[in-house]
């Protein structure tokens, strides 16, 4: 430390710096950046002076000054006092930089300075920004990036000190104003690039948004940011922004802005489930079930899908009942008795339509366009997952139903699992009845069955069932299974036999 202080002050006698170095070491924790700032502060306060014989200081005088001034020795406080002596435009630029982040582009800084200071200069944003930060760069508070397209703080403590230029009660309003400026004035082709910056500023000033138009527009911004986070698999960030968006919505908005409310609550519930925040998920789904059951079956079905998926992941058998109830609301009922008979009937309904089709038949089907049908097939697919664990006898019937719906309405992402599962069960039934010749003949003459069956066998879930079912076929004894509730126990008044 003595050598560093001596080199900074260009003093040859290192031992003469012992007392000053001891003081500097104690107040800066030996941080080289803080050492420089502390020496500069002592010089500004007249406690470190340059005379005819070189640098002069008095440690006792310095200690006395520290005892009288509570900010002395505190690097953040020293930096804050130093910033307050800067020109007003530079201080405003430092505030903006501190609010936005450790790094800020010249374009964003210049845009904010122009709008915050009502600058009438015709210069572009980069010139305005460079003019505003020139003094801060000279003082070593900011440095220009290598690409010369922005600036960064030289240390986190500098940003902390710049943020203290804003009084605590002013900060929320300042953040809100920055977010609104960027939202309204940023170039349209750059909006997506700075979407997270805009949303972060608006989120910090959320409590000050009261105007209805501002509330709704800000909710849309948070929704868009959450969707972008979700697309990047940033589930925690997505949940944060969706929650901010829903906090802006009021009960009466369900009547005036139903689509916005339903979408944000669905996305918040989905991201909450992905982050295992099941309490928030249940709160959002409760609101959706209450508002959508009689008005929007599709949204009710999508909300139920999120619930079923979460319950299935936690091995909760209530998932089957919730899925069946939701499907019944869109007209997809399931028999509560004689399930085997209905399963064979379902197979008989689709088999003639697939009998002479090639393996490319399904790929030639048009995609599903009806939102309700897309949600129905997705729920059926998730119900297959739930039924695998708690009600296996429902699975083949459910898969035949999925194929029947797909043949009628078009192909969807949920079709492959339904096709593969159903083909597997058909093949298994043929094998267990010792009609291997029929199975071999079917595979050789109908390529449609071969591809999905091989895909299903290669899957983790399919290989498990395939392996255990063939154990039963070889031994001709029924494998002992873990007892589960009968299918009828999941039924309620909402399900009727077909």
Short mmCIF file of C-alpha atoms in Angstrom, two decimals, residues 7-493:
data_model
loop_
_atom_site.label_atom_id
_atom_site.label_comp_id
_atom_site.label_asym_id
_atom_site.label_seq_id
_atom_site.Cartn_x
_atom_site.Cartn_y
_atom_site.Cartn_z
CA UNK A 7 3.86 5.92 -6.88
CA UNK A 8 0.52 7.69 -7.23
CA UNK A 9 1.88 10.84 -5.58
CA UNK A 10 5.31 10.38 -7.19
CA UNK A 11 7.14 10.38 -3.88
CA UNK A 12 10.56 8.75 -3.78
CA UNK A 13 10.65 8.24 -0.01
CA UNK A 14 8.24 5.35 0.45
CA UNK A 15 8.58 5.34 4.26
CA UNK A 16 7.24 8.90 4.46
CA UNK A 17 3.89 7.66 3.14
CA UNK A 18 3.37 5.18 5.99
CA UNK A 19 0.81 7.19 7.98
CA UNK A 20 -1.17 8.22 4.88
CA UNK A 21 -1.06 4.69 3.47
CA UNK A 22 -2.34 3.27 6.77
CA UNK A 23 -5.31 5.64 6.72
CA UNK A 24 -6.06 4.93 3.01
CA UNK A 25 -5.85 1.17 3.57
CA UNK A 26 -8.32 1.33 6.46
CA UNK A 27 -11.01 3.34 4.66
CA UNK A 28 -10.72 1.67 1.22
CA UNK A 29 -10.13 -2.00 2.12
CA UNK A 30 -7.11 -1.89 -0.20
CA UNK A 31 -9.26 -1.45 -3.33
CA UNK A 32 -7.05 0.27 -5.97
CA UNK A 33 -9.96 2.19 -7.47
CA UNK A 34 -11.07 3.49 -4.08
CA UNK A 35 -7.51 4.49 -3.26
CA UNK A 36 -7.46 6.87 -6.20
CA UNK A 37 -10.88 8.29 -5.34
CA UNK A 38 -9.95 8.76 -1.68
CA UNK A 39 -6.76 10.61 -2.58
CA UNK A 40 -8.70 12.83 -4.97
CA UNK A 41 -11.27 13.54 -2.24
CA UNK A 42 -8.55 14.51 0.23
CA UNK A 43 -7.09 16.87 -2.37
CA UNK A 44 -10.50 18.43 -3.10
CA UNK A 45 -11.05 18.99 0.64
CA UNK A 46 -7.61 20.62 1.03
CA UNK A 47 -6.35 17.85 3.29
CA UNK A 48 -3.77 16.79 0.71
CA UNK A 49 -1.88 19.75 -0.72
CA UNK A 50 0.98 20.16 -3.16
CA UNK A 51 3.63 22.61 -2.01
CA UNK A 52 7.11 23.63 -3.03
CA UNK A 53 8.56 20.58 -1.30
CA UNK A 54 6.00 18.15 -2.76
CA UNK A 55 2.81 16.70 -1.30
CA UNK A 56 1.88 17.73 2.23
CA UNK A 57 -0.66 16.13 4.55
CA UNK A 58 -1.43 15.82 8.23
CA UNK A 59 -3.01 12.55 9.32
CA UNK A 60 -4.22 14.04 12.61
CA UNK A 61 -6.01 16.77 10.68
CA UNK A 62 -7.50 14.17 8.37
CA UNK A 63 -8.73 12.07 11.32
CA UNK A 64 -10.23 15.14 12.97
CA UNK A 65 -12.06 15.97 9.74
CA UNK A 66 -13.37 12.42 9.55
CA UNK A 67 -14.71 12.61 13.10
CA UNK A 68 -16.54 15.84 12.26
CA UNK A 69 -17.88 14.64 8.90
CA UNK A 70 -19.77 11.34 8.91
CA UNK A 71 -19.35 10.96 5.13
CA UNK A 72 -15.56 11.06 5.19
CA UNK A 73 -14.02 7.66 4.57
CA UNK A 74 -17.21 6.34 2.94
CA UNK A 75 -16.27 5.91 -0.71
CA UNK A 76 -19.88 5.96 -1.97
CA UNK A 77 -20.56 9.15 -0.01
CA UNK A 78 -17.33 10.69 -1.31
CA UNK A 79 -18.28 9.83 -4.90
CA UNK A 80 -21.78 11.19 -4.37
CA UNK A 81 -20.43 14.52 -3.08
CA UNK A 82 -18.07 14.64 -6.02
CA UNK A 83 -20.94 14.06 -8.46
CA UNK A 84 -23.03 16.83 -6.92
CA UNK A 85 -20.35 19.32 -7.93
CA UNK A 86 -20.69 18.35 -11.59
CA UNK A 87 -22.82 20.31 -14.12
CA UNK A 88 -26.56 19.63 -14.02
CA UNK A 89 -26.59 17.96 -17.45
CA UNK A 90 -23.84 15.56 -16.36
CA UNK A 91 -25.69 14.74 -13.14
CA UNK A 92 -28.85 14.00 -15.11
CA UNK A 93 -26.89 11.70 -17.41
CA UNK A 94 -25.42 9.88 -14.41
CA UNK A 95 -28.89 9.38 -12.94
CA UNK A 96 -30.13 7.90 -16.21
CA UNK A 97 -27.12 5.61 -16.46
CA UNK A 98 -27.56 4.44 -12.87
CA UNK A 99 -31.23 3.61 -13.43
CA UNK A 100 -30.77 1.72 -16.68
CA UNK A 101 -27.73 -0.39 -15.81
CA UNK A 102 -23.97 -0.68 -15.60
CA UNK A 103 -23.79 -0.24 -19.38
CA UNK A 104 -25.86 2.09 -21.57
CA UNK A 105 -25.80 2.80 -25.29
CA UNK A 106 -25.23 6.34 -26.51
CA UNK A 107 -28.50 6.26 -28.45
CA UNK A 108 -30.57 5.40 -25.37
CA UNK A 109 -28.71 7.86 -23.16
CA UNK A 110 -29.02 10.67 -25.69
CA UNK A 111 -32.73 9.96 -26.23
CA UNK A 112 -33.45 10.04 -22.50
CA UNK A 113 -31.35 13.18 -21.92
CA UNK A 114 -33.12 14.97 -24.79
CA UNK A 115 -36.58 14.19 -23.43
CA UNK A 116 -35.79 14.59 -19.71
CA UNK A 117 -34.04 17.93 -20.17
CA UNK A 118 -36.34 19.12 -23.00
CA UNK A 119 -33.21 19.68 -25.08
CA UNK A 120 -33.83 21.69 -28.26
CA UNK A 121 -30.49 20.80 -29.87
CA UNK A 122 -30.74 19.37 -33.37
CA UNK A 123 -27.77 17.06 -32.81
CA UNK A 124 -28.35 13.33 -32.90
CA UNK A 125 -28.61 11.26 -29.74
CA UNK A 126 -24.99 10.10 -29.79
CA UNK A 127 -23.61 13.66 -29.83
CA UNK A 128 -25.97 14.71 -27.03
CA UNK A 129 -24.92 11.71 -24.93
CA UNK A 130 -21.19 12.31 -25.41
CA UNK A 131 -21.62 15.96 -24.49
CA UNK A 132 -23.54 15.05 -21.34
CA UNK A 133 -21.00 12.54 -20.03
CA UNK A 134 -17.76 14.29 -20.97
CA UNK A 135 -17.18 15.66 -17.45
CA UNK A 136 -17.99 12.29 -15.87
CA UNK A 137 -15.46 10.59 -18.15
CA UNK A 138 -12.82 13.18 -17.25
CA UNK A 139 -13.41 12.46 -13.55
CA UNK A 140 -12.99 8.72 -14.09
CA UNK A 141 -16.61 7.87 -13.29
CA UNK A 142 -17.50 6.55 -16.74
CA UNK A 143 -15.49 5.04 -19.58
CA UNK A 144 -16.41 4.60 -23.23
CA UNK A 145 -16.82 1.00 -24.43
CA UNK A 146 -14.39 -0.56 -26.88
CA UNK A 147 -16.90 -0.28 -29.69
CA UNK A 148 -17.43 3.39 -28.81
CA UNK A 149 -21.20 2.90 -28.86
CA UNK A 150 -21.84 3.37 -25.16
CA UNK A 151 -20.40 3.89 -21.68
CA UNK A 152 -19.93 1.81 -18.55
CA UNK A 153 -19.38 2.69 -14.91
CA UNK A 154 -15.81 2.21 -13.80
CA UNK A 155 -17.01 0.45 -10.64
CA UNK A 156 -20.27 -0.76 -9.09
CA UNK A 157 -19.80 1.73 -6.27
CA UNK A 158 -19.82 4.55 -8.82
CA UNK A 159 -23.21 3.41 -10.05
CA UNK A 160 -24.40 3.13 -6.45
CA UNK A 161 -23.23 6.67 -5.77
CA UNK A 162 -24.91 7.95 -8.95
CA UNK A 163 -28.17 6.34 -7.86
CA UNK A 164 -28.01 8.23 -4.56
CA UNK A 165 -28.33 11.46 -6.55
CA UNK A 166 -32.02 10.52 -6.70
CA UNK A 167 -33.93 10.87 -3.46
CA UNK A 168 -35.70 7.63 -2.44
CA UNK A 169 -39.14 9.14 -3.00
CA UNK A 170 -38.14 10.29 -6.51
CA UNK A 171 -36.82 6.98 -7.81
CA UNK A 172 -40.08 5.25 -8.79
CA UNK A 173 -41.24 8.28 -10.75
CA UNK A 174 -37.86 8.63 -12.47
CA UNK A 175 -37.90 4.96 -13.53
CA UNK A 176 -41.46 5.28 -14.79
CA UNK A 177 -40.64 8.36 -16.83
CA UNK A 178 -37.63 6.66 -18.40
CA UNK A 179 -39.73 3.64 -19.35
CA UNK A 180 -42.44 5.79 -20.89
CA UNK A 181 -39.90 7.87 -22.85
CA UNK A 182 -38.29 4.75 -24.29
CA UNK A 183 -41.68 3.19 -25.08
CA UNK A 184 -42.92 6.26 -26.95
CA UNK A 185 -39.79 7.60 -28.65
CA UNK A 186 -37.47 4.71 -29.39
CA UNK A 187 -37.06 3.78 -33.05
CA UNK A 188 -39.52 1.05 -34.03
CA UNK A 189 -36.86 -1.25 -35.49
CA UNK A 190 -34.96 -1.12 -32.16
CA UNK A 191 -37.98 -1.63 -29.91
CA UNK A 192 -37.57 -5.40 -29.60
CA UNK A 193 -33.89 -5.02 -28.73
CA UNK A 194 -34.69 -2.74 -25.78
CA UNK A 195 -37.95 -4.38 -24.69
CA UNK A 196 -36.45 -5.73 -21.46
CA UNK A 197 -34.96 -2.31 -20.64
CA UNK A 198 -38.34 -0.65 -21.14
CA UNK A 199 -40.17 -3.24 -19.06
CA UNK A 200 -37.62 -3.10 -16.24
CA UNK A 201 -38.05 0.67 -15.92
CA UNK A 202 -41.85 0.45 -16.01
CA UNK A 203 -41.83 -2.32 -13.40
CA UNK A 204 -39.99 -0.09 -10.90
CA UNK A 205 -42.58 2.65 -11.32
CA UNK A 206 -45.59 0.33 -11.40
CA UNK A 207 -47.24 1.76 -8.29
CA UNK A 208 -47.56 5.19 -9.91
CA UNK A 209 -49.55 4.00 -12.95
CA UNK A 210 -53.19 4.95 -12.40
CA UNK A 211 -54.51 6.10 -15.78
CA UNK A 212 -56.59 3.35 -17.43
CA UNK A 213 -54.98 3.74 -20.84
CA UNK A 214 -51.50 3.59 -19.30
CA UNK A 215 -52.47 0.54 -17.24
CA UNK A 216 -53.66 -1.44 -20.23
CA UNK A 217 -50.78 -0.44 -22.51
CA UNK A 218 -48.24 -1.27 -19.79
CA UNK A 219 -49.93 -4.64 -19.19
CA UNK A 220 -49.52 -5.37 -22.91
CA UNK A 221 -45.81 -4.49 -22.66
CA UNK A 222 -45.31 -6.82 -19.70
CA UNK A 223 -47.17 -9.58 -21.53
CA UNK A 224 -44.96 -9.21 -24.60
CA UNK A 225 -41.82 -9.22 -22.44
CA UNK A 226 -43.00 -12.32 -20.60
CA UNK A 227 -43.64 -14.12 -23.88
CA UNK A 228 -40.15 -13.23 -25.08
CA UNK A 229 -38.67 -14.54 -21.81
CA UNK A 230 -40.73 -17.72 -22.09
CA UNK A 231 -39.47 -18.28 -25.64
CA UNK A 232 -35.91 -18.04 -24.29
CA UNK A 233 -36.69 -20.56 -21.49
CA UNK A 234 -36.18 -17.81 -18.90
CA UNK A 235 -39.12 -19.03 -16.83
CA UNK A 236 -38.42 -17.00 -13.69
CA UNK A 237 -38.20 -13.76 -15.68
CA UNK A 238 -41.34 -14.66 -17.62
CA UNK A 239 -43.24 -15.26 -14.39
CA UNK A 240 -42.01 -11.94 -13.02
CA UNK A 241 -43.28 -9.94 -16.00
CA UNK A 242 -46.58 -11.80 -16.28
CA UNK A 243 -47.18 -11.17 -12.57
CA UNK A 244 -46.46 -7.47 -13.06
CA UNK A 245 -48.94 -7.40 -15.92
CA UNK A 246 -51.70 -9.12 -13.95
CA UNK A 247 -51.15 -6.77 -11.00
CA UNK A 248 -52.22 -3.88 -13.24
CA UNK A 249 -55.53 -5.52 -14.12
CA UNK A 250 -58.71 -4.90 -12.18
CA UNK A 251 -61.87 -6.93 -11.86
CA UNK A 252 -63.79 -4.72 -14.29
CA UNK A 253 -61.12 -5.31 -16.94
CA UNK A 254 -62.46 -8.84 -17.41
CA UNK A 255 -65.47 -7.24 -19.07
CA UNK A 256 -63.67 -4.58 -21.13
CA UNK A 257 -60.42 -6.41 -21.88
CA UNK A 258 -61.29 -10.08 -21.48
CA UNK A 259 -58.74 -11.39 -23.99
CA UNK A 260 -55.85 -9.55 -22.32
CA UNK A 261 -56.87 -10.71 -18.84
CA UNK A 262 -57.34 -14.34 -19.87
CA UNK A 263 -54.05 -14.50 -21.77
CA UNK A 264 -51.97 -12.91 -19.00
CA UNK A 265 -53.49 -15.09 -16.28
CA UNK A 266 -52.97 -18.22 -18.40
CA UNK A 267 -49.36 -17.31 -19.10
CA UNK A 268 -48.71 -16.39 -15.49
CA UNK A 269 -50.16 -19.72 -14.32
CA UNK A 270 -48.08 -21.59 -16.90
CA UNK A 271 -44.83 -19.85 -15.94
CA UNK A 272 -45.65 -20.24 -12.24
CA UNK A 273 -46.01 -24.00 -12.75
CA UNK A 274 -42.69 -24.10 -14.60
CA UNK A 275 -41.01 -22.34 -11.67
CA UNK A 276 -42.83 -24.59 -9.14
CA UNK A 277 -44.69 -21.64 -7.65
CA UNK A 278 -47.85 -23.72 -7.29
CA UNK A 279 -49.55 -21.30 -4.93
CA UNK A 280 -49.48 -18.53 -7.51
CA UNK A 281 -50.50 -21.03 -10.18
CA UNK A 282 -53.57 -22.02 -8.18
CA UNK A 283 -54.50 -18.37 -7.60
CA UNK A 284 -54.36 -17.60 -11.32
CA UNK A 285 -56.21 -20.76 -12.30
CA UNK A 286 -58.89 -20.04 -9.70
CA UNK A 287 -59.59 -16.69 -11.33
CA UNK A 288 -59.65 -18.30 -14.78
CA UNK A 289 -62.02 -21.08 -13.72
CA UNK A 290 -64.34 -18.50 -12.19
CA UNK A 291 -64.34 -16.12 -15.19
CA UNK A 292 -64.10 -18.54 -18.13
CA UNK A 293 -66.31 -21.52 -17.31
CA UNK A 294 -69.48 -19.95 -18.71
CA UNK A 295 -67.90 -17.49 -21.16
CA UNK A 296 -64.89 -19.12 -22.79
CA UNK A 297 -64.66 -22.95 -22.85
CA UNK A 298 -61.33 -22.78 -24.69
CA UNK A 299 -59.69 -20.71 -21.96
CA UNK A 300 -61.23 -22.98 -19.32
CA UNK A 301 -59.78 -25.99 -21.15
CA UNK A 302 -56.33 -24.35 -21.41
CA UNK A 303 -56.39 -23.50 -17.70
CA UNK A 304 -57.37 -27.08 -16.89
CA UNK A 305 -54.50 -28.32 -19.04
CA UNK A 306 -52.00 -26.38 -16.91
CA UNK A 307 -53.56 -27.81 -13.76
CA UNK A 308 -53.56 -31.37 -15.10
CA UNK A 309 -49.96 -31.10 -16.26
CA UNK A 310 -48.84 -29.91 -12.83
CA UNK A 311 -50.80 -32.66 -11.03
CA UNK A 312 -49.45 -35.32 -13.38
CA UNK A 313 -45.90 -34.18 -12.72
CA UNK A 314 -46.58 -34.59 -9.00
CA UNK A 315 -48.21 -38.04 -9.49
CA UNK A 316 -51.57 -36.80 -8.27
CA UNK A 317 -54.44 -38.97 -9.52
CA UNK A 318 -56.83 -36.00 -9.34
CA UNK A 319 -55.42 -35.03 -12.75
CA UNK A 320 -57.62 -37.62 -14.48
CA UNK A 321 -60.86 -36.29 -13.01
CA UNK A 322 -60.02 -32.64 -13.76
CA UNK A 323 -59.14 -33.49 -17.36
CA UNK A 324 -62.35 -35.44 -17.90
CA UNK A 325 -64.43 -32.63 -16.45
CA UNK A 326 -62.78 -30.04 -18.68
CA UNK A 327 -63.23 -32.18 -21.80
CA UNK A 328 -66.91 -32.70 -21.00
CA UNK A 329 -67.45 -28.93 -21.19
CA UNK A 330 -66.45 -28.98 -24.88
CA UNK A 331 -68.59 -32.01 -25.69
CA UNK A 332 -65.98 -34.76 -25.35
CA UNK A 333 -67.61 -37.20 -22.94
CA UNK A 334 -66.30 -40.63 -21.99
CA UNK A 335 -68.20 -43.78 -21.02
CA UNK A 336 -68.40 -44.60 -17.35
CA UNK A 337 -69.15 -48.29 -17.97
CA UNK A 338 -68.46 -51.01 -20.56
CA UNK A 339 -65.16 -49.32 -21.39
CA UNK A 340 -63.76 -52.37 -23.21
CA UNK A 341 -66.77 -52.43 -25.52
CA UNK A 342 -66.42 -48.75 -26.32
CA UNK A 343 -62.69 -49.19 -26.90
CA UNK A 344 -63.28 -51.85 -29.54
CA UNK A 345 -66.00 -49.68 -31.05
CA UNK A 346 -63.56 -46.77 -31.25
CA UNK A 347 -61.04 -49.00 -33.02
CA UNK A 348 -63.72 -50.23 -35.43
CA UNK A 349 -64.58 -46.63 -36.31
CA UNK A 350 -61.04 -45.61 -37.31
CA UNK A 351 -59.68 -48.87 -38.74
CA UNK A 352 -61.61 -48.79 -42.06
CA UNK A 353 -60.38 -45.25 -42.70
CA UNK A 354 -56.77 -46.30 -42.18
CA UNK A 355 -56.90 -49.76 -43.70
CA UNK A 356 -55.28 -49.01 -47.05
CA UNK A 357 -53.51 -45.74 -46.21
CA UNK A 358 -49.79 -45.22 -46.61
CA UNK A 359 -47.46 -44.08 -43.84
CA UNK A 360 -47.53 -40.54 -45.26
CA UNK A 361 -51.27 -40.25 -44.93
CA UNK A 362 -51.24 -38.33 -41.63
CA UNK A 363 -48.59 -35.94 -42.86
CA UNK A 364 -50.88 -34.95 -45.73
CA UNK A 365 -53.72 -33.94 -43.45
CA UNK A 366 -54.34 -30.19 -43.07
CA UNK A 367 -53.31 -28.64 -39.75
CA UNK A 368 -55.96 -28.02 -37.12
CA UNK A 369 -57.10 -24.40 -37.16
CA UNK A 370 -59.92 -24.44 -34.63
CA UNK A 371 -58.60 -23.21 -31.28
CA UNK A 372 -61.05 -25.30 -29.31
CA UNK A 373 -60.02 -28.47 -31.12
CA UNK A 374 -56.32 -27.68 -30.63
CA UNK A 375 -56.95 -27.29 -26.89
CA UNK A 376 -59.06 -30.49 -26.85
CA UNK A 377 -56.36 -32.60 -28.50
CA UNK A 378 -53.70 -31.15 -26.23
CA UNK A 379 -55.79 -32.00 -23.18
CA UNK A 380 -56.35 -35.53 -24.48
CA UNK A 381 -52.62 -35.93 -24.95
CA UNK A 382 -51.94 -34.83 -21.36
CA UNK A 383 -54.74 -37.09 -20.16
CA UNK A 384 -52.86 -40.01 -21.73
CA UNK A 385 -49.89 -39.19 -19.50
CA UNK A 386 -52.10 -39.06 -16.41
CA UNK A 387 -54.00 -42.22 -17.31
CA UNK A 388 -50.75 -44.13 -17.82
CA UNK A 389 -50.11 -43.86 -14.11
CA UNK A 390 -53.60 -44.17 -12.66
CA UNK A 391 -56.00 -45.67 -15.20
CA UNK A 392 -54.34 -47.65 -17.95
CA UNK A 393 -57.60 -49.10 -19.32
CA UNK A 394 -58.61 -45.59 -20.43
CA UNK A 395 -55.53 -45.09 -22.61
CA UNK A 396 -56.46 -47.07 -25.77
CA UNK A 397 -59.96 -45.60 -25.92
CA UNK A 398 -58.55 -42.13 -25.45
CA UNK A 399 -55.98 -42.60 -28.23
CA UNK A 400 -58.58 -43.91 -30.65
CA UNK A 401 -60.64 -40.83 -29.87
CA UNK A 402 -57.64 -38.58 -30.61
CA UNK A 403 -57.11 -40.23 -33.99
CA UNK A 404 -60.83 -39.94 -34.79
CA UNK A 405 -60.78 -36.22 -34.01
CA UNK A 406 -57.59 -35.71 -36.01
CA UNK A 407 -59.07 -37.45 -39.05
CA UNK A 408 -62.02 -35.11 -38.85
CA UNK A 409 -60.33 -31.80 -38.02
CA UNK A 410 -56.70 -32.17 -39.14
CA UNK A 411 -53.26 -32.97 -37.81
CA UNK A 412 -51.89 -31.45 -34.59
CA UNK A 413 -48.78 -31.82 -32.40
CA UNK A 414 -50.80 -34.15 -30.14
CA UNK A 415 -51.50 -36.67 -32.91
CA UNK A 416 -48.21 -38.66 -32.94
CA UNK A 417 -48.53 -39.86 -29.34
CA UNK A 418 -52.15 -40.83 -29.86
CA UNK A 419 -51.34 -42.67 -33.08
CA UNK A 420 -48.37 -44.50 -31.60
CA UNK A 421 -50.15 -45.53 -28.42
CA UNK A 422 -53.20 -46.76 -30.27
CA UNK A 423 -51.14 -48.77 -32.77
CA UNK A 424 -49.17 -50.29 -29.92
CA UNK A 425 -52.29 -51.44 -28.13
CA UNK A 426 -53.72 -52.92 -31.31
CA UNK A 427 -50.49 -54.83 -31.93
CA UNK A 428 -50.38 -56.00 -28.32
CA UNK A 429 -53.96 -57.27 -28.48
CA UNK A 430 -53.12 -59.21 -31.62
CA UNK A 431 -50.04 -60.74 -30.02
CA UNK A 432 -51.78 -61.65 -26.79
CA UNK A 433 -54.47 -63.50 -28.76
CA UNK A 434 -51.68 -65.49 -30.50
CA UNK A 435 -52.50 -64.10 -33.95
CA UNK A 436 -48.91 -63.40 -34.81
CA UNK A 437 -49.48 -64.25 -38.42
CA UNK A 438 -52.14 -61.59 -38.67
CA UNK A 439 -49.79 -59.08 -37.09
CA UNK A 440 -46.95 -59.95 -39.49
CA UNK A 441 -49.29 -59.76 -42.43
CA UNK A 442 -50.62 -56.41 -41.25
CA UNK A 443 -47.11 -54.97 -40.91
CA UNK A 444 -46.04 -56.24 -44.33
CA UNK A 445 -49.09 -54.91 -46.17
CA UNK A 446 -49.83 -51.74 -44.23
CA UNK A 447 -46.73 -49.54 -43.74
CA UNK A 448 -48.84 -47.12 -41.68
CA UNK A 449 -48.65 -49.42 -38.66
CA UNK A 450 -44.89 -50.07 -38.81
CA UNK A 451 -43.54 -46.53 -38.41
CA UNK A 452 -45.61 -45.39 -35.42
CA UNK A 453 -45.21 -48.73 -33.69
CA UNK A 454 -41.41 -48.53 -33.95
CA UNK A 455 -41.49 -44.93 -32.77
CA UNK A 456 -43.58 -45.87 -29.78
CA UNK A 457 -41.39 -48.83 -28.86
CA UNK A 458 -38.33 -46.56 -28.90
CA UNK A 459 -39.93 -44.05 -26.53
CA UNK A 460 -39.36 -44.30 -22.79
CA UNK A 461 -43.02 -44.70 -21.89
CA UNK A 462 -43.68 -47.13 -24.75
CA UNK A 463 -40.69 -49.33 -24.02
CA UNK A 464 -41.84 -49.69 -20.41
CA UNK A 465 -45.32 -50.89 -21.40
CA UNK A 466 -43.99 -52.95 -24.30
CA UNK A 467 -41.53 -54.79 -22.07
CA UNK A 468 -44.03 -55.57 -19.33
CA UNK A 469 -46.84 -56.56 -21.68
CA UNK A 470 -44.62 -59.03 -23.51
CA UNK A 471 -43.59 -60.55 -20.21
CA UNK A 472 -47.26 -61.30 -19.71
CA UNK A 473 -47.63 -62.74 -23.21
CA UNK A 474 -44.67 -65.05 -22.81
CA UNK A 475 -45.62 -66.33 -19.39
CA UNK A 476 -49.36 -66.34 -20.20
CA UNK A 477 -49.98 -64.96 -16.74
CA UNK A 478 -51.32 -61.58 -15.81
CA UNK A 479 -48.61 -59.40 -14.29
CA UNK A 480 -49.38 -58.16 -10.83
CA UNK A 481 -49.97 -54.41 -10.99
CA UNK A 482 -50.17 -51.77 -8.34
CA UNK A 483 -53.85 -51.45 -7.41
CA UNK A 484 -55.50 -48.22 -8.52
CA UNK A 485 -58.95 -46.77 -8.32
CA UNK A 486 -61.51 -48.07 -10.81
CA UNK A 487 -62.26 -45.90 -13.80
CA UNK A 488 -65.78 -45.18 -12.60
CA UNK A 489 -64.44 -43.54 -9.44
CA UNK A 490 -63.21 -40.61 -11.54
CA UNK A 491 -66.62 -40.09 -13.02
CA UNK A 492 -69.15 -37.54 -11.86
CA UNK A 493 -72.50 -36.27 -12.98
#
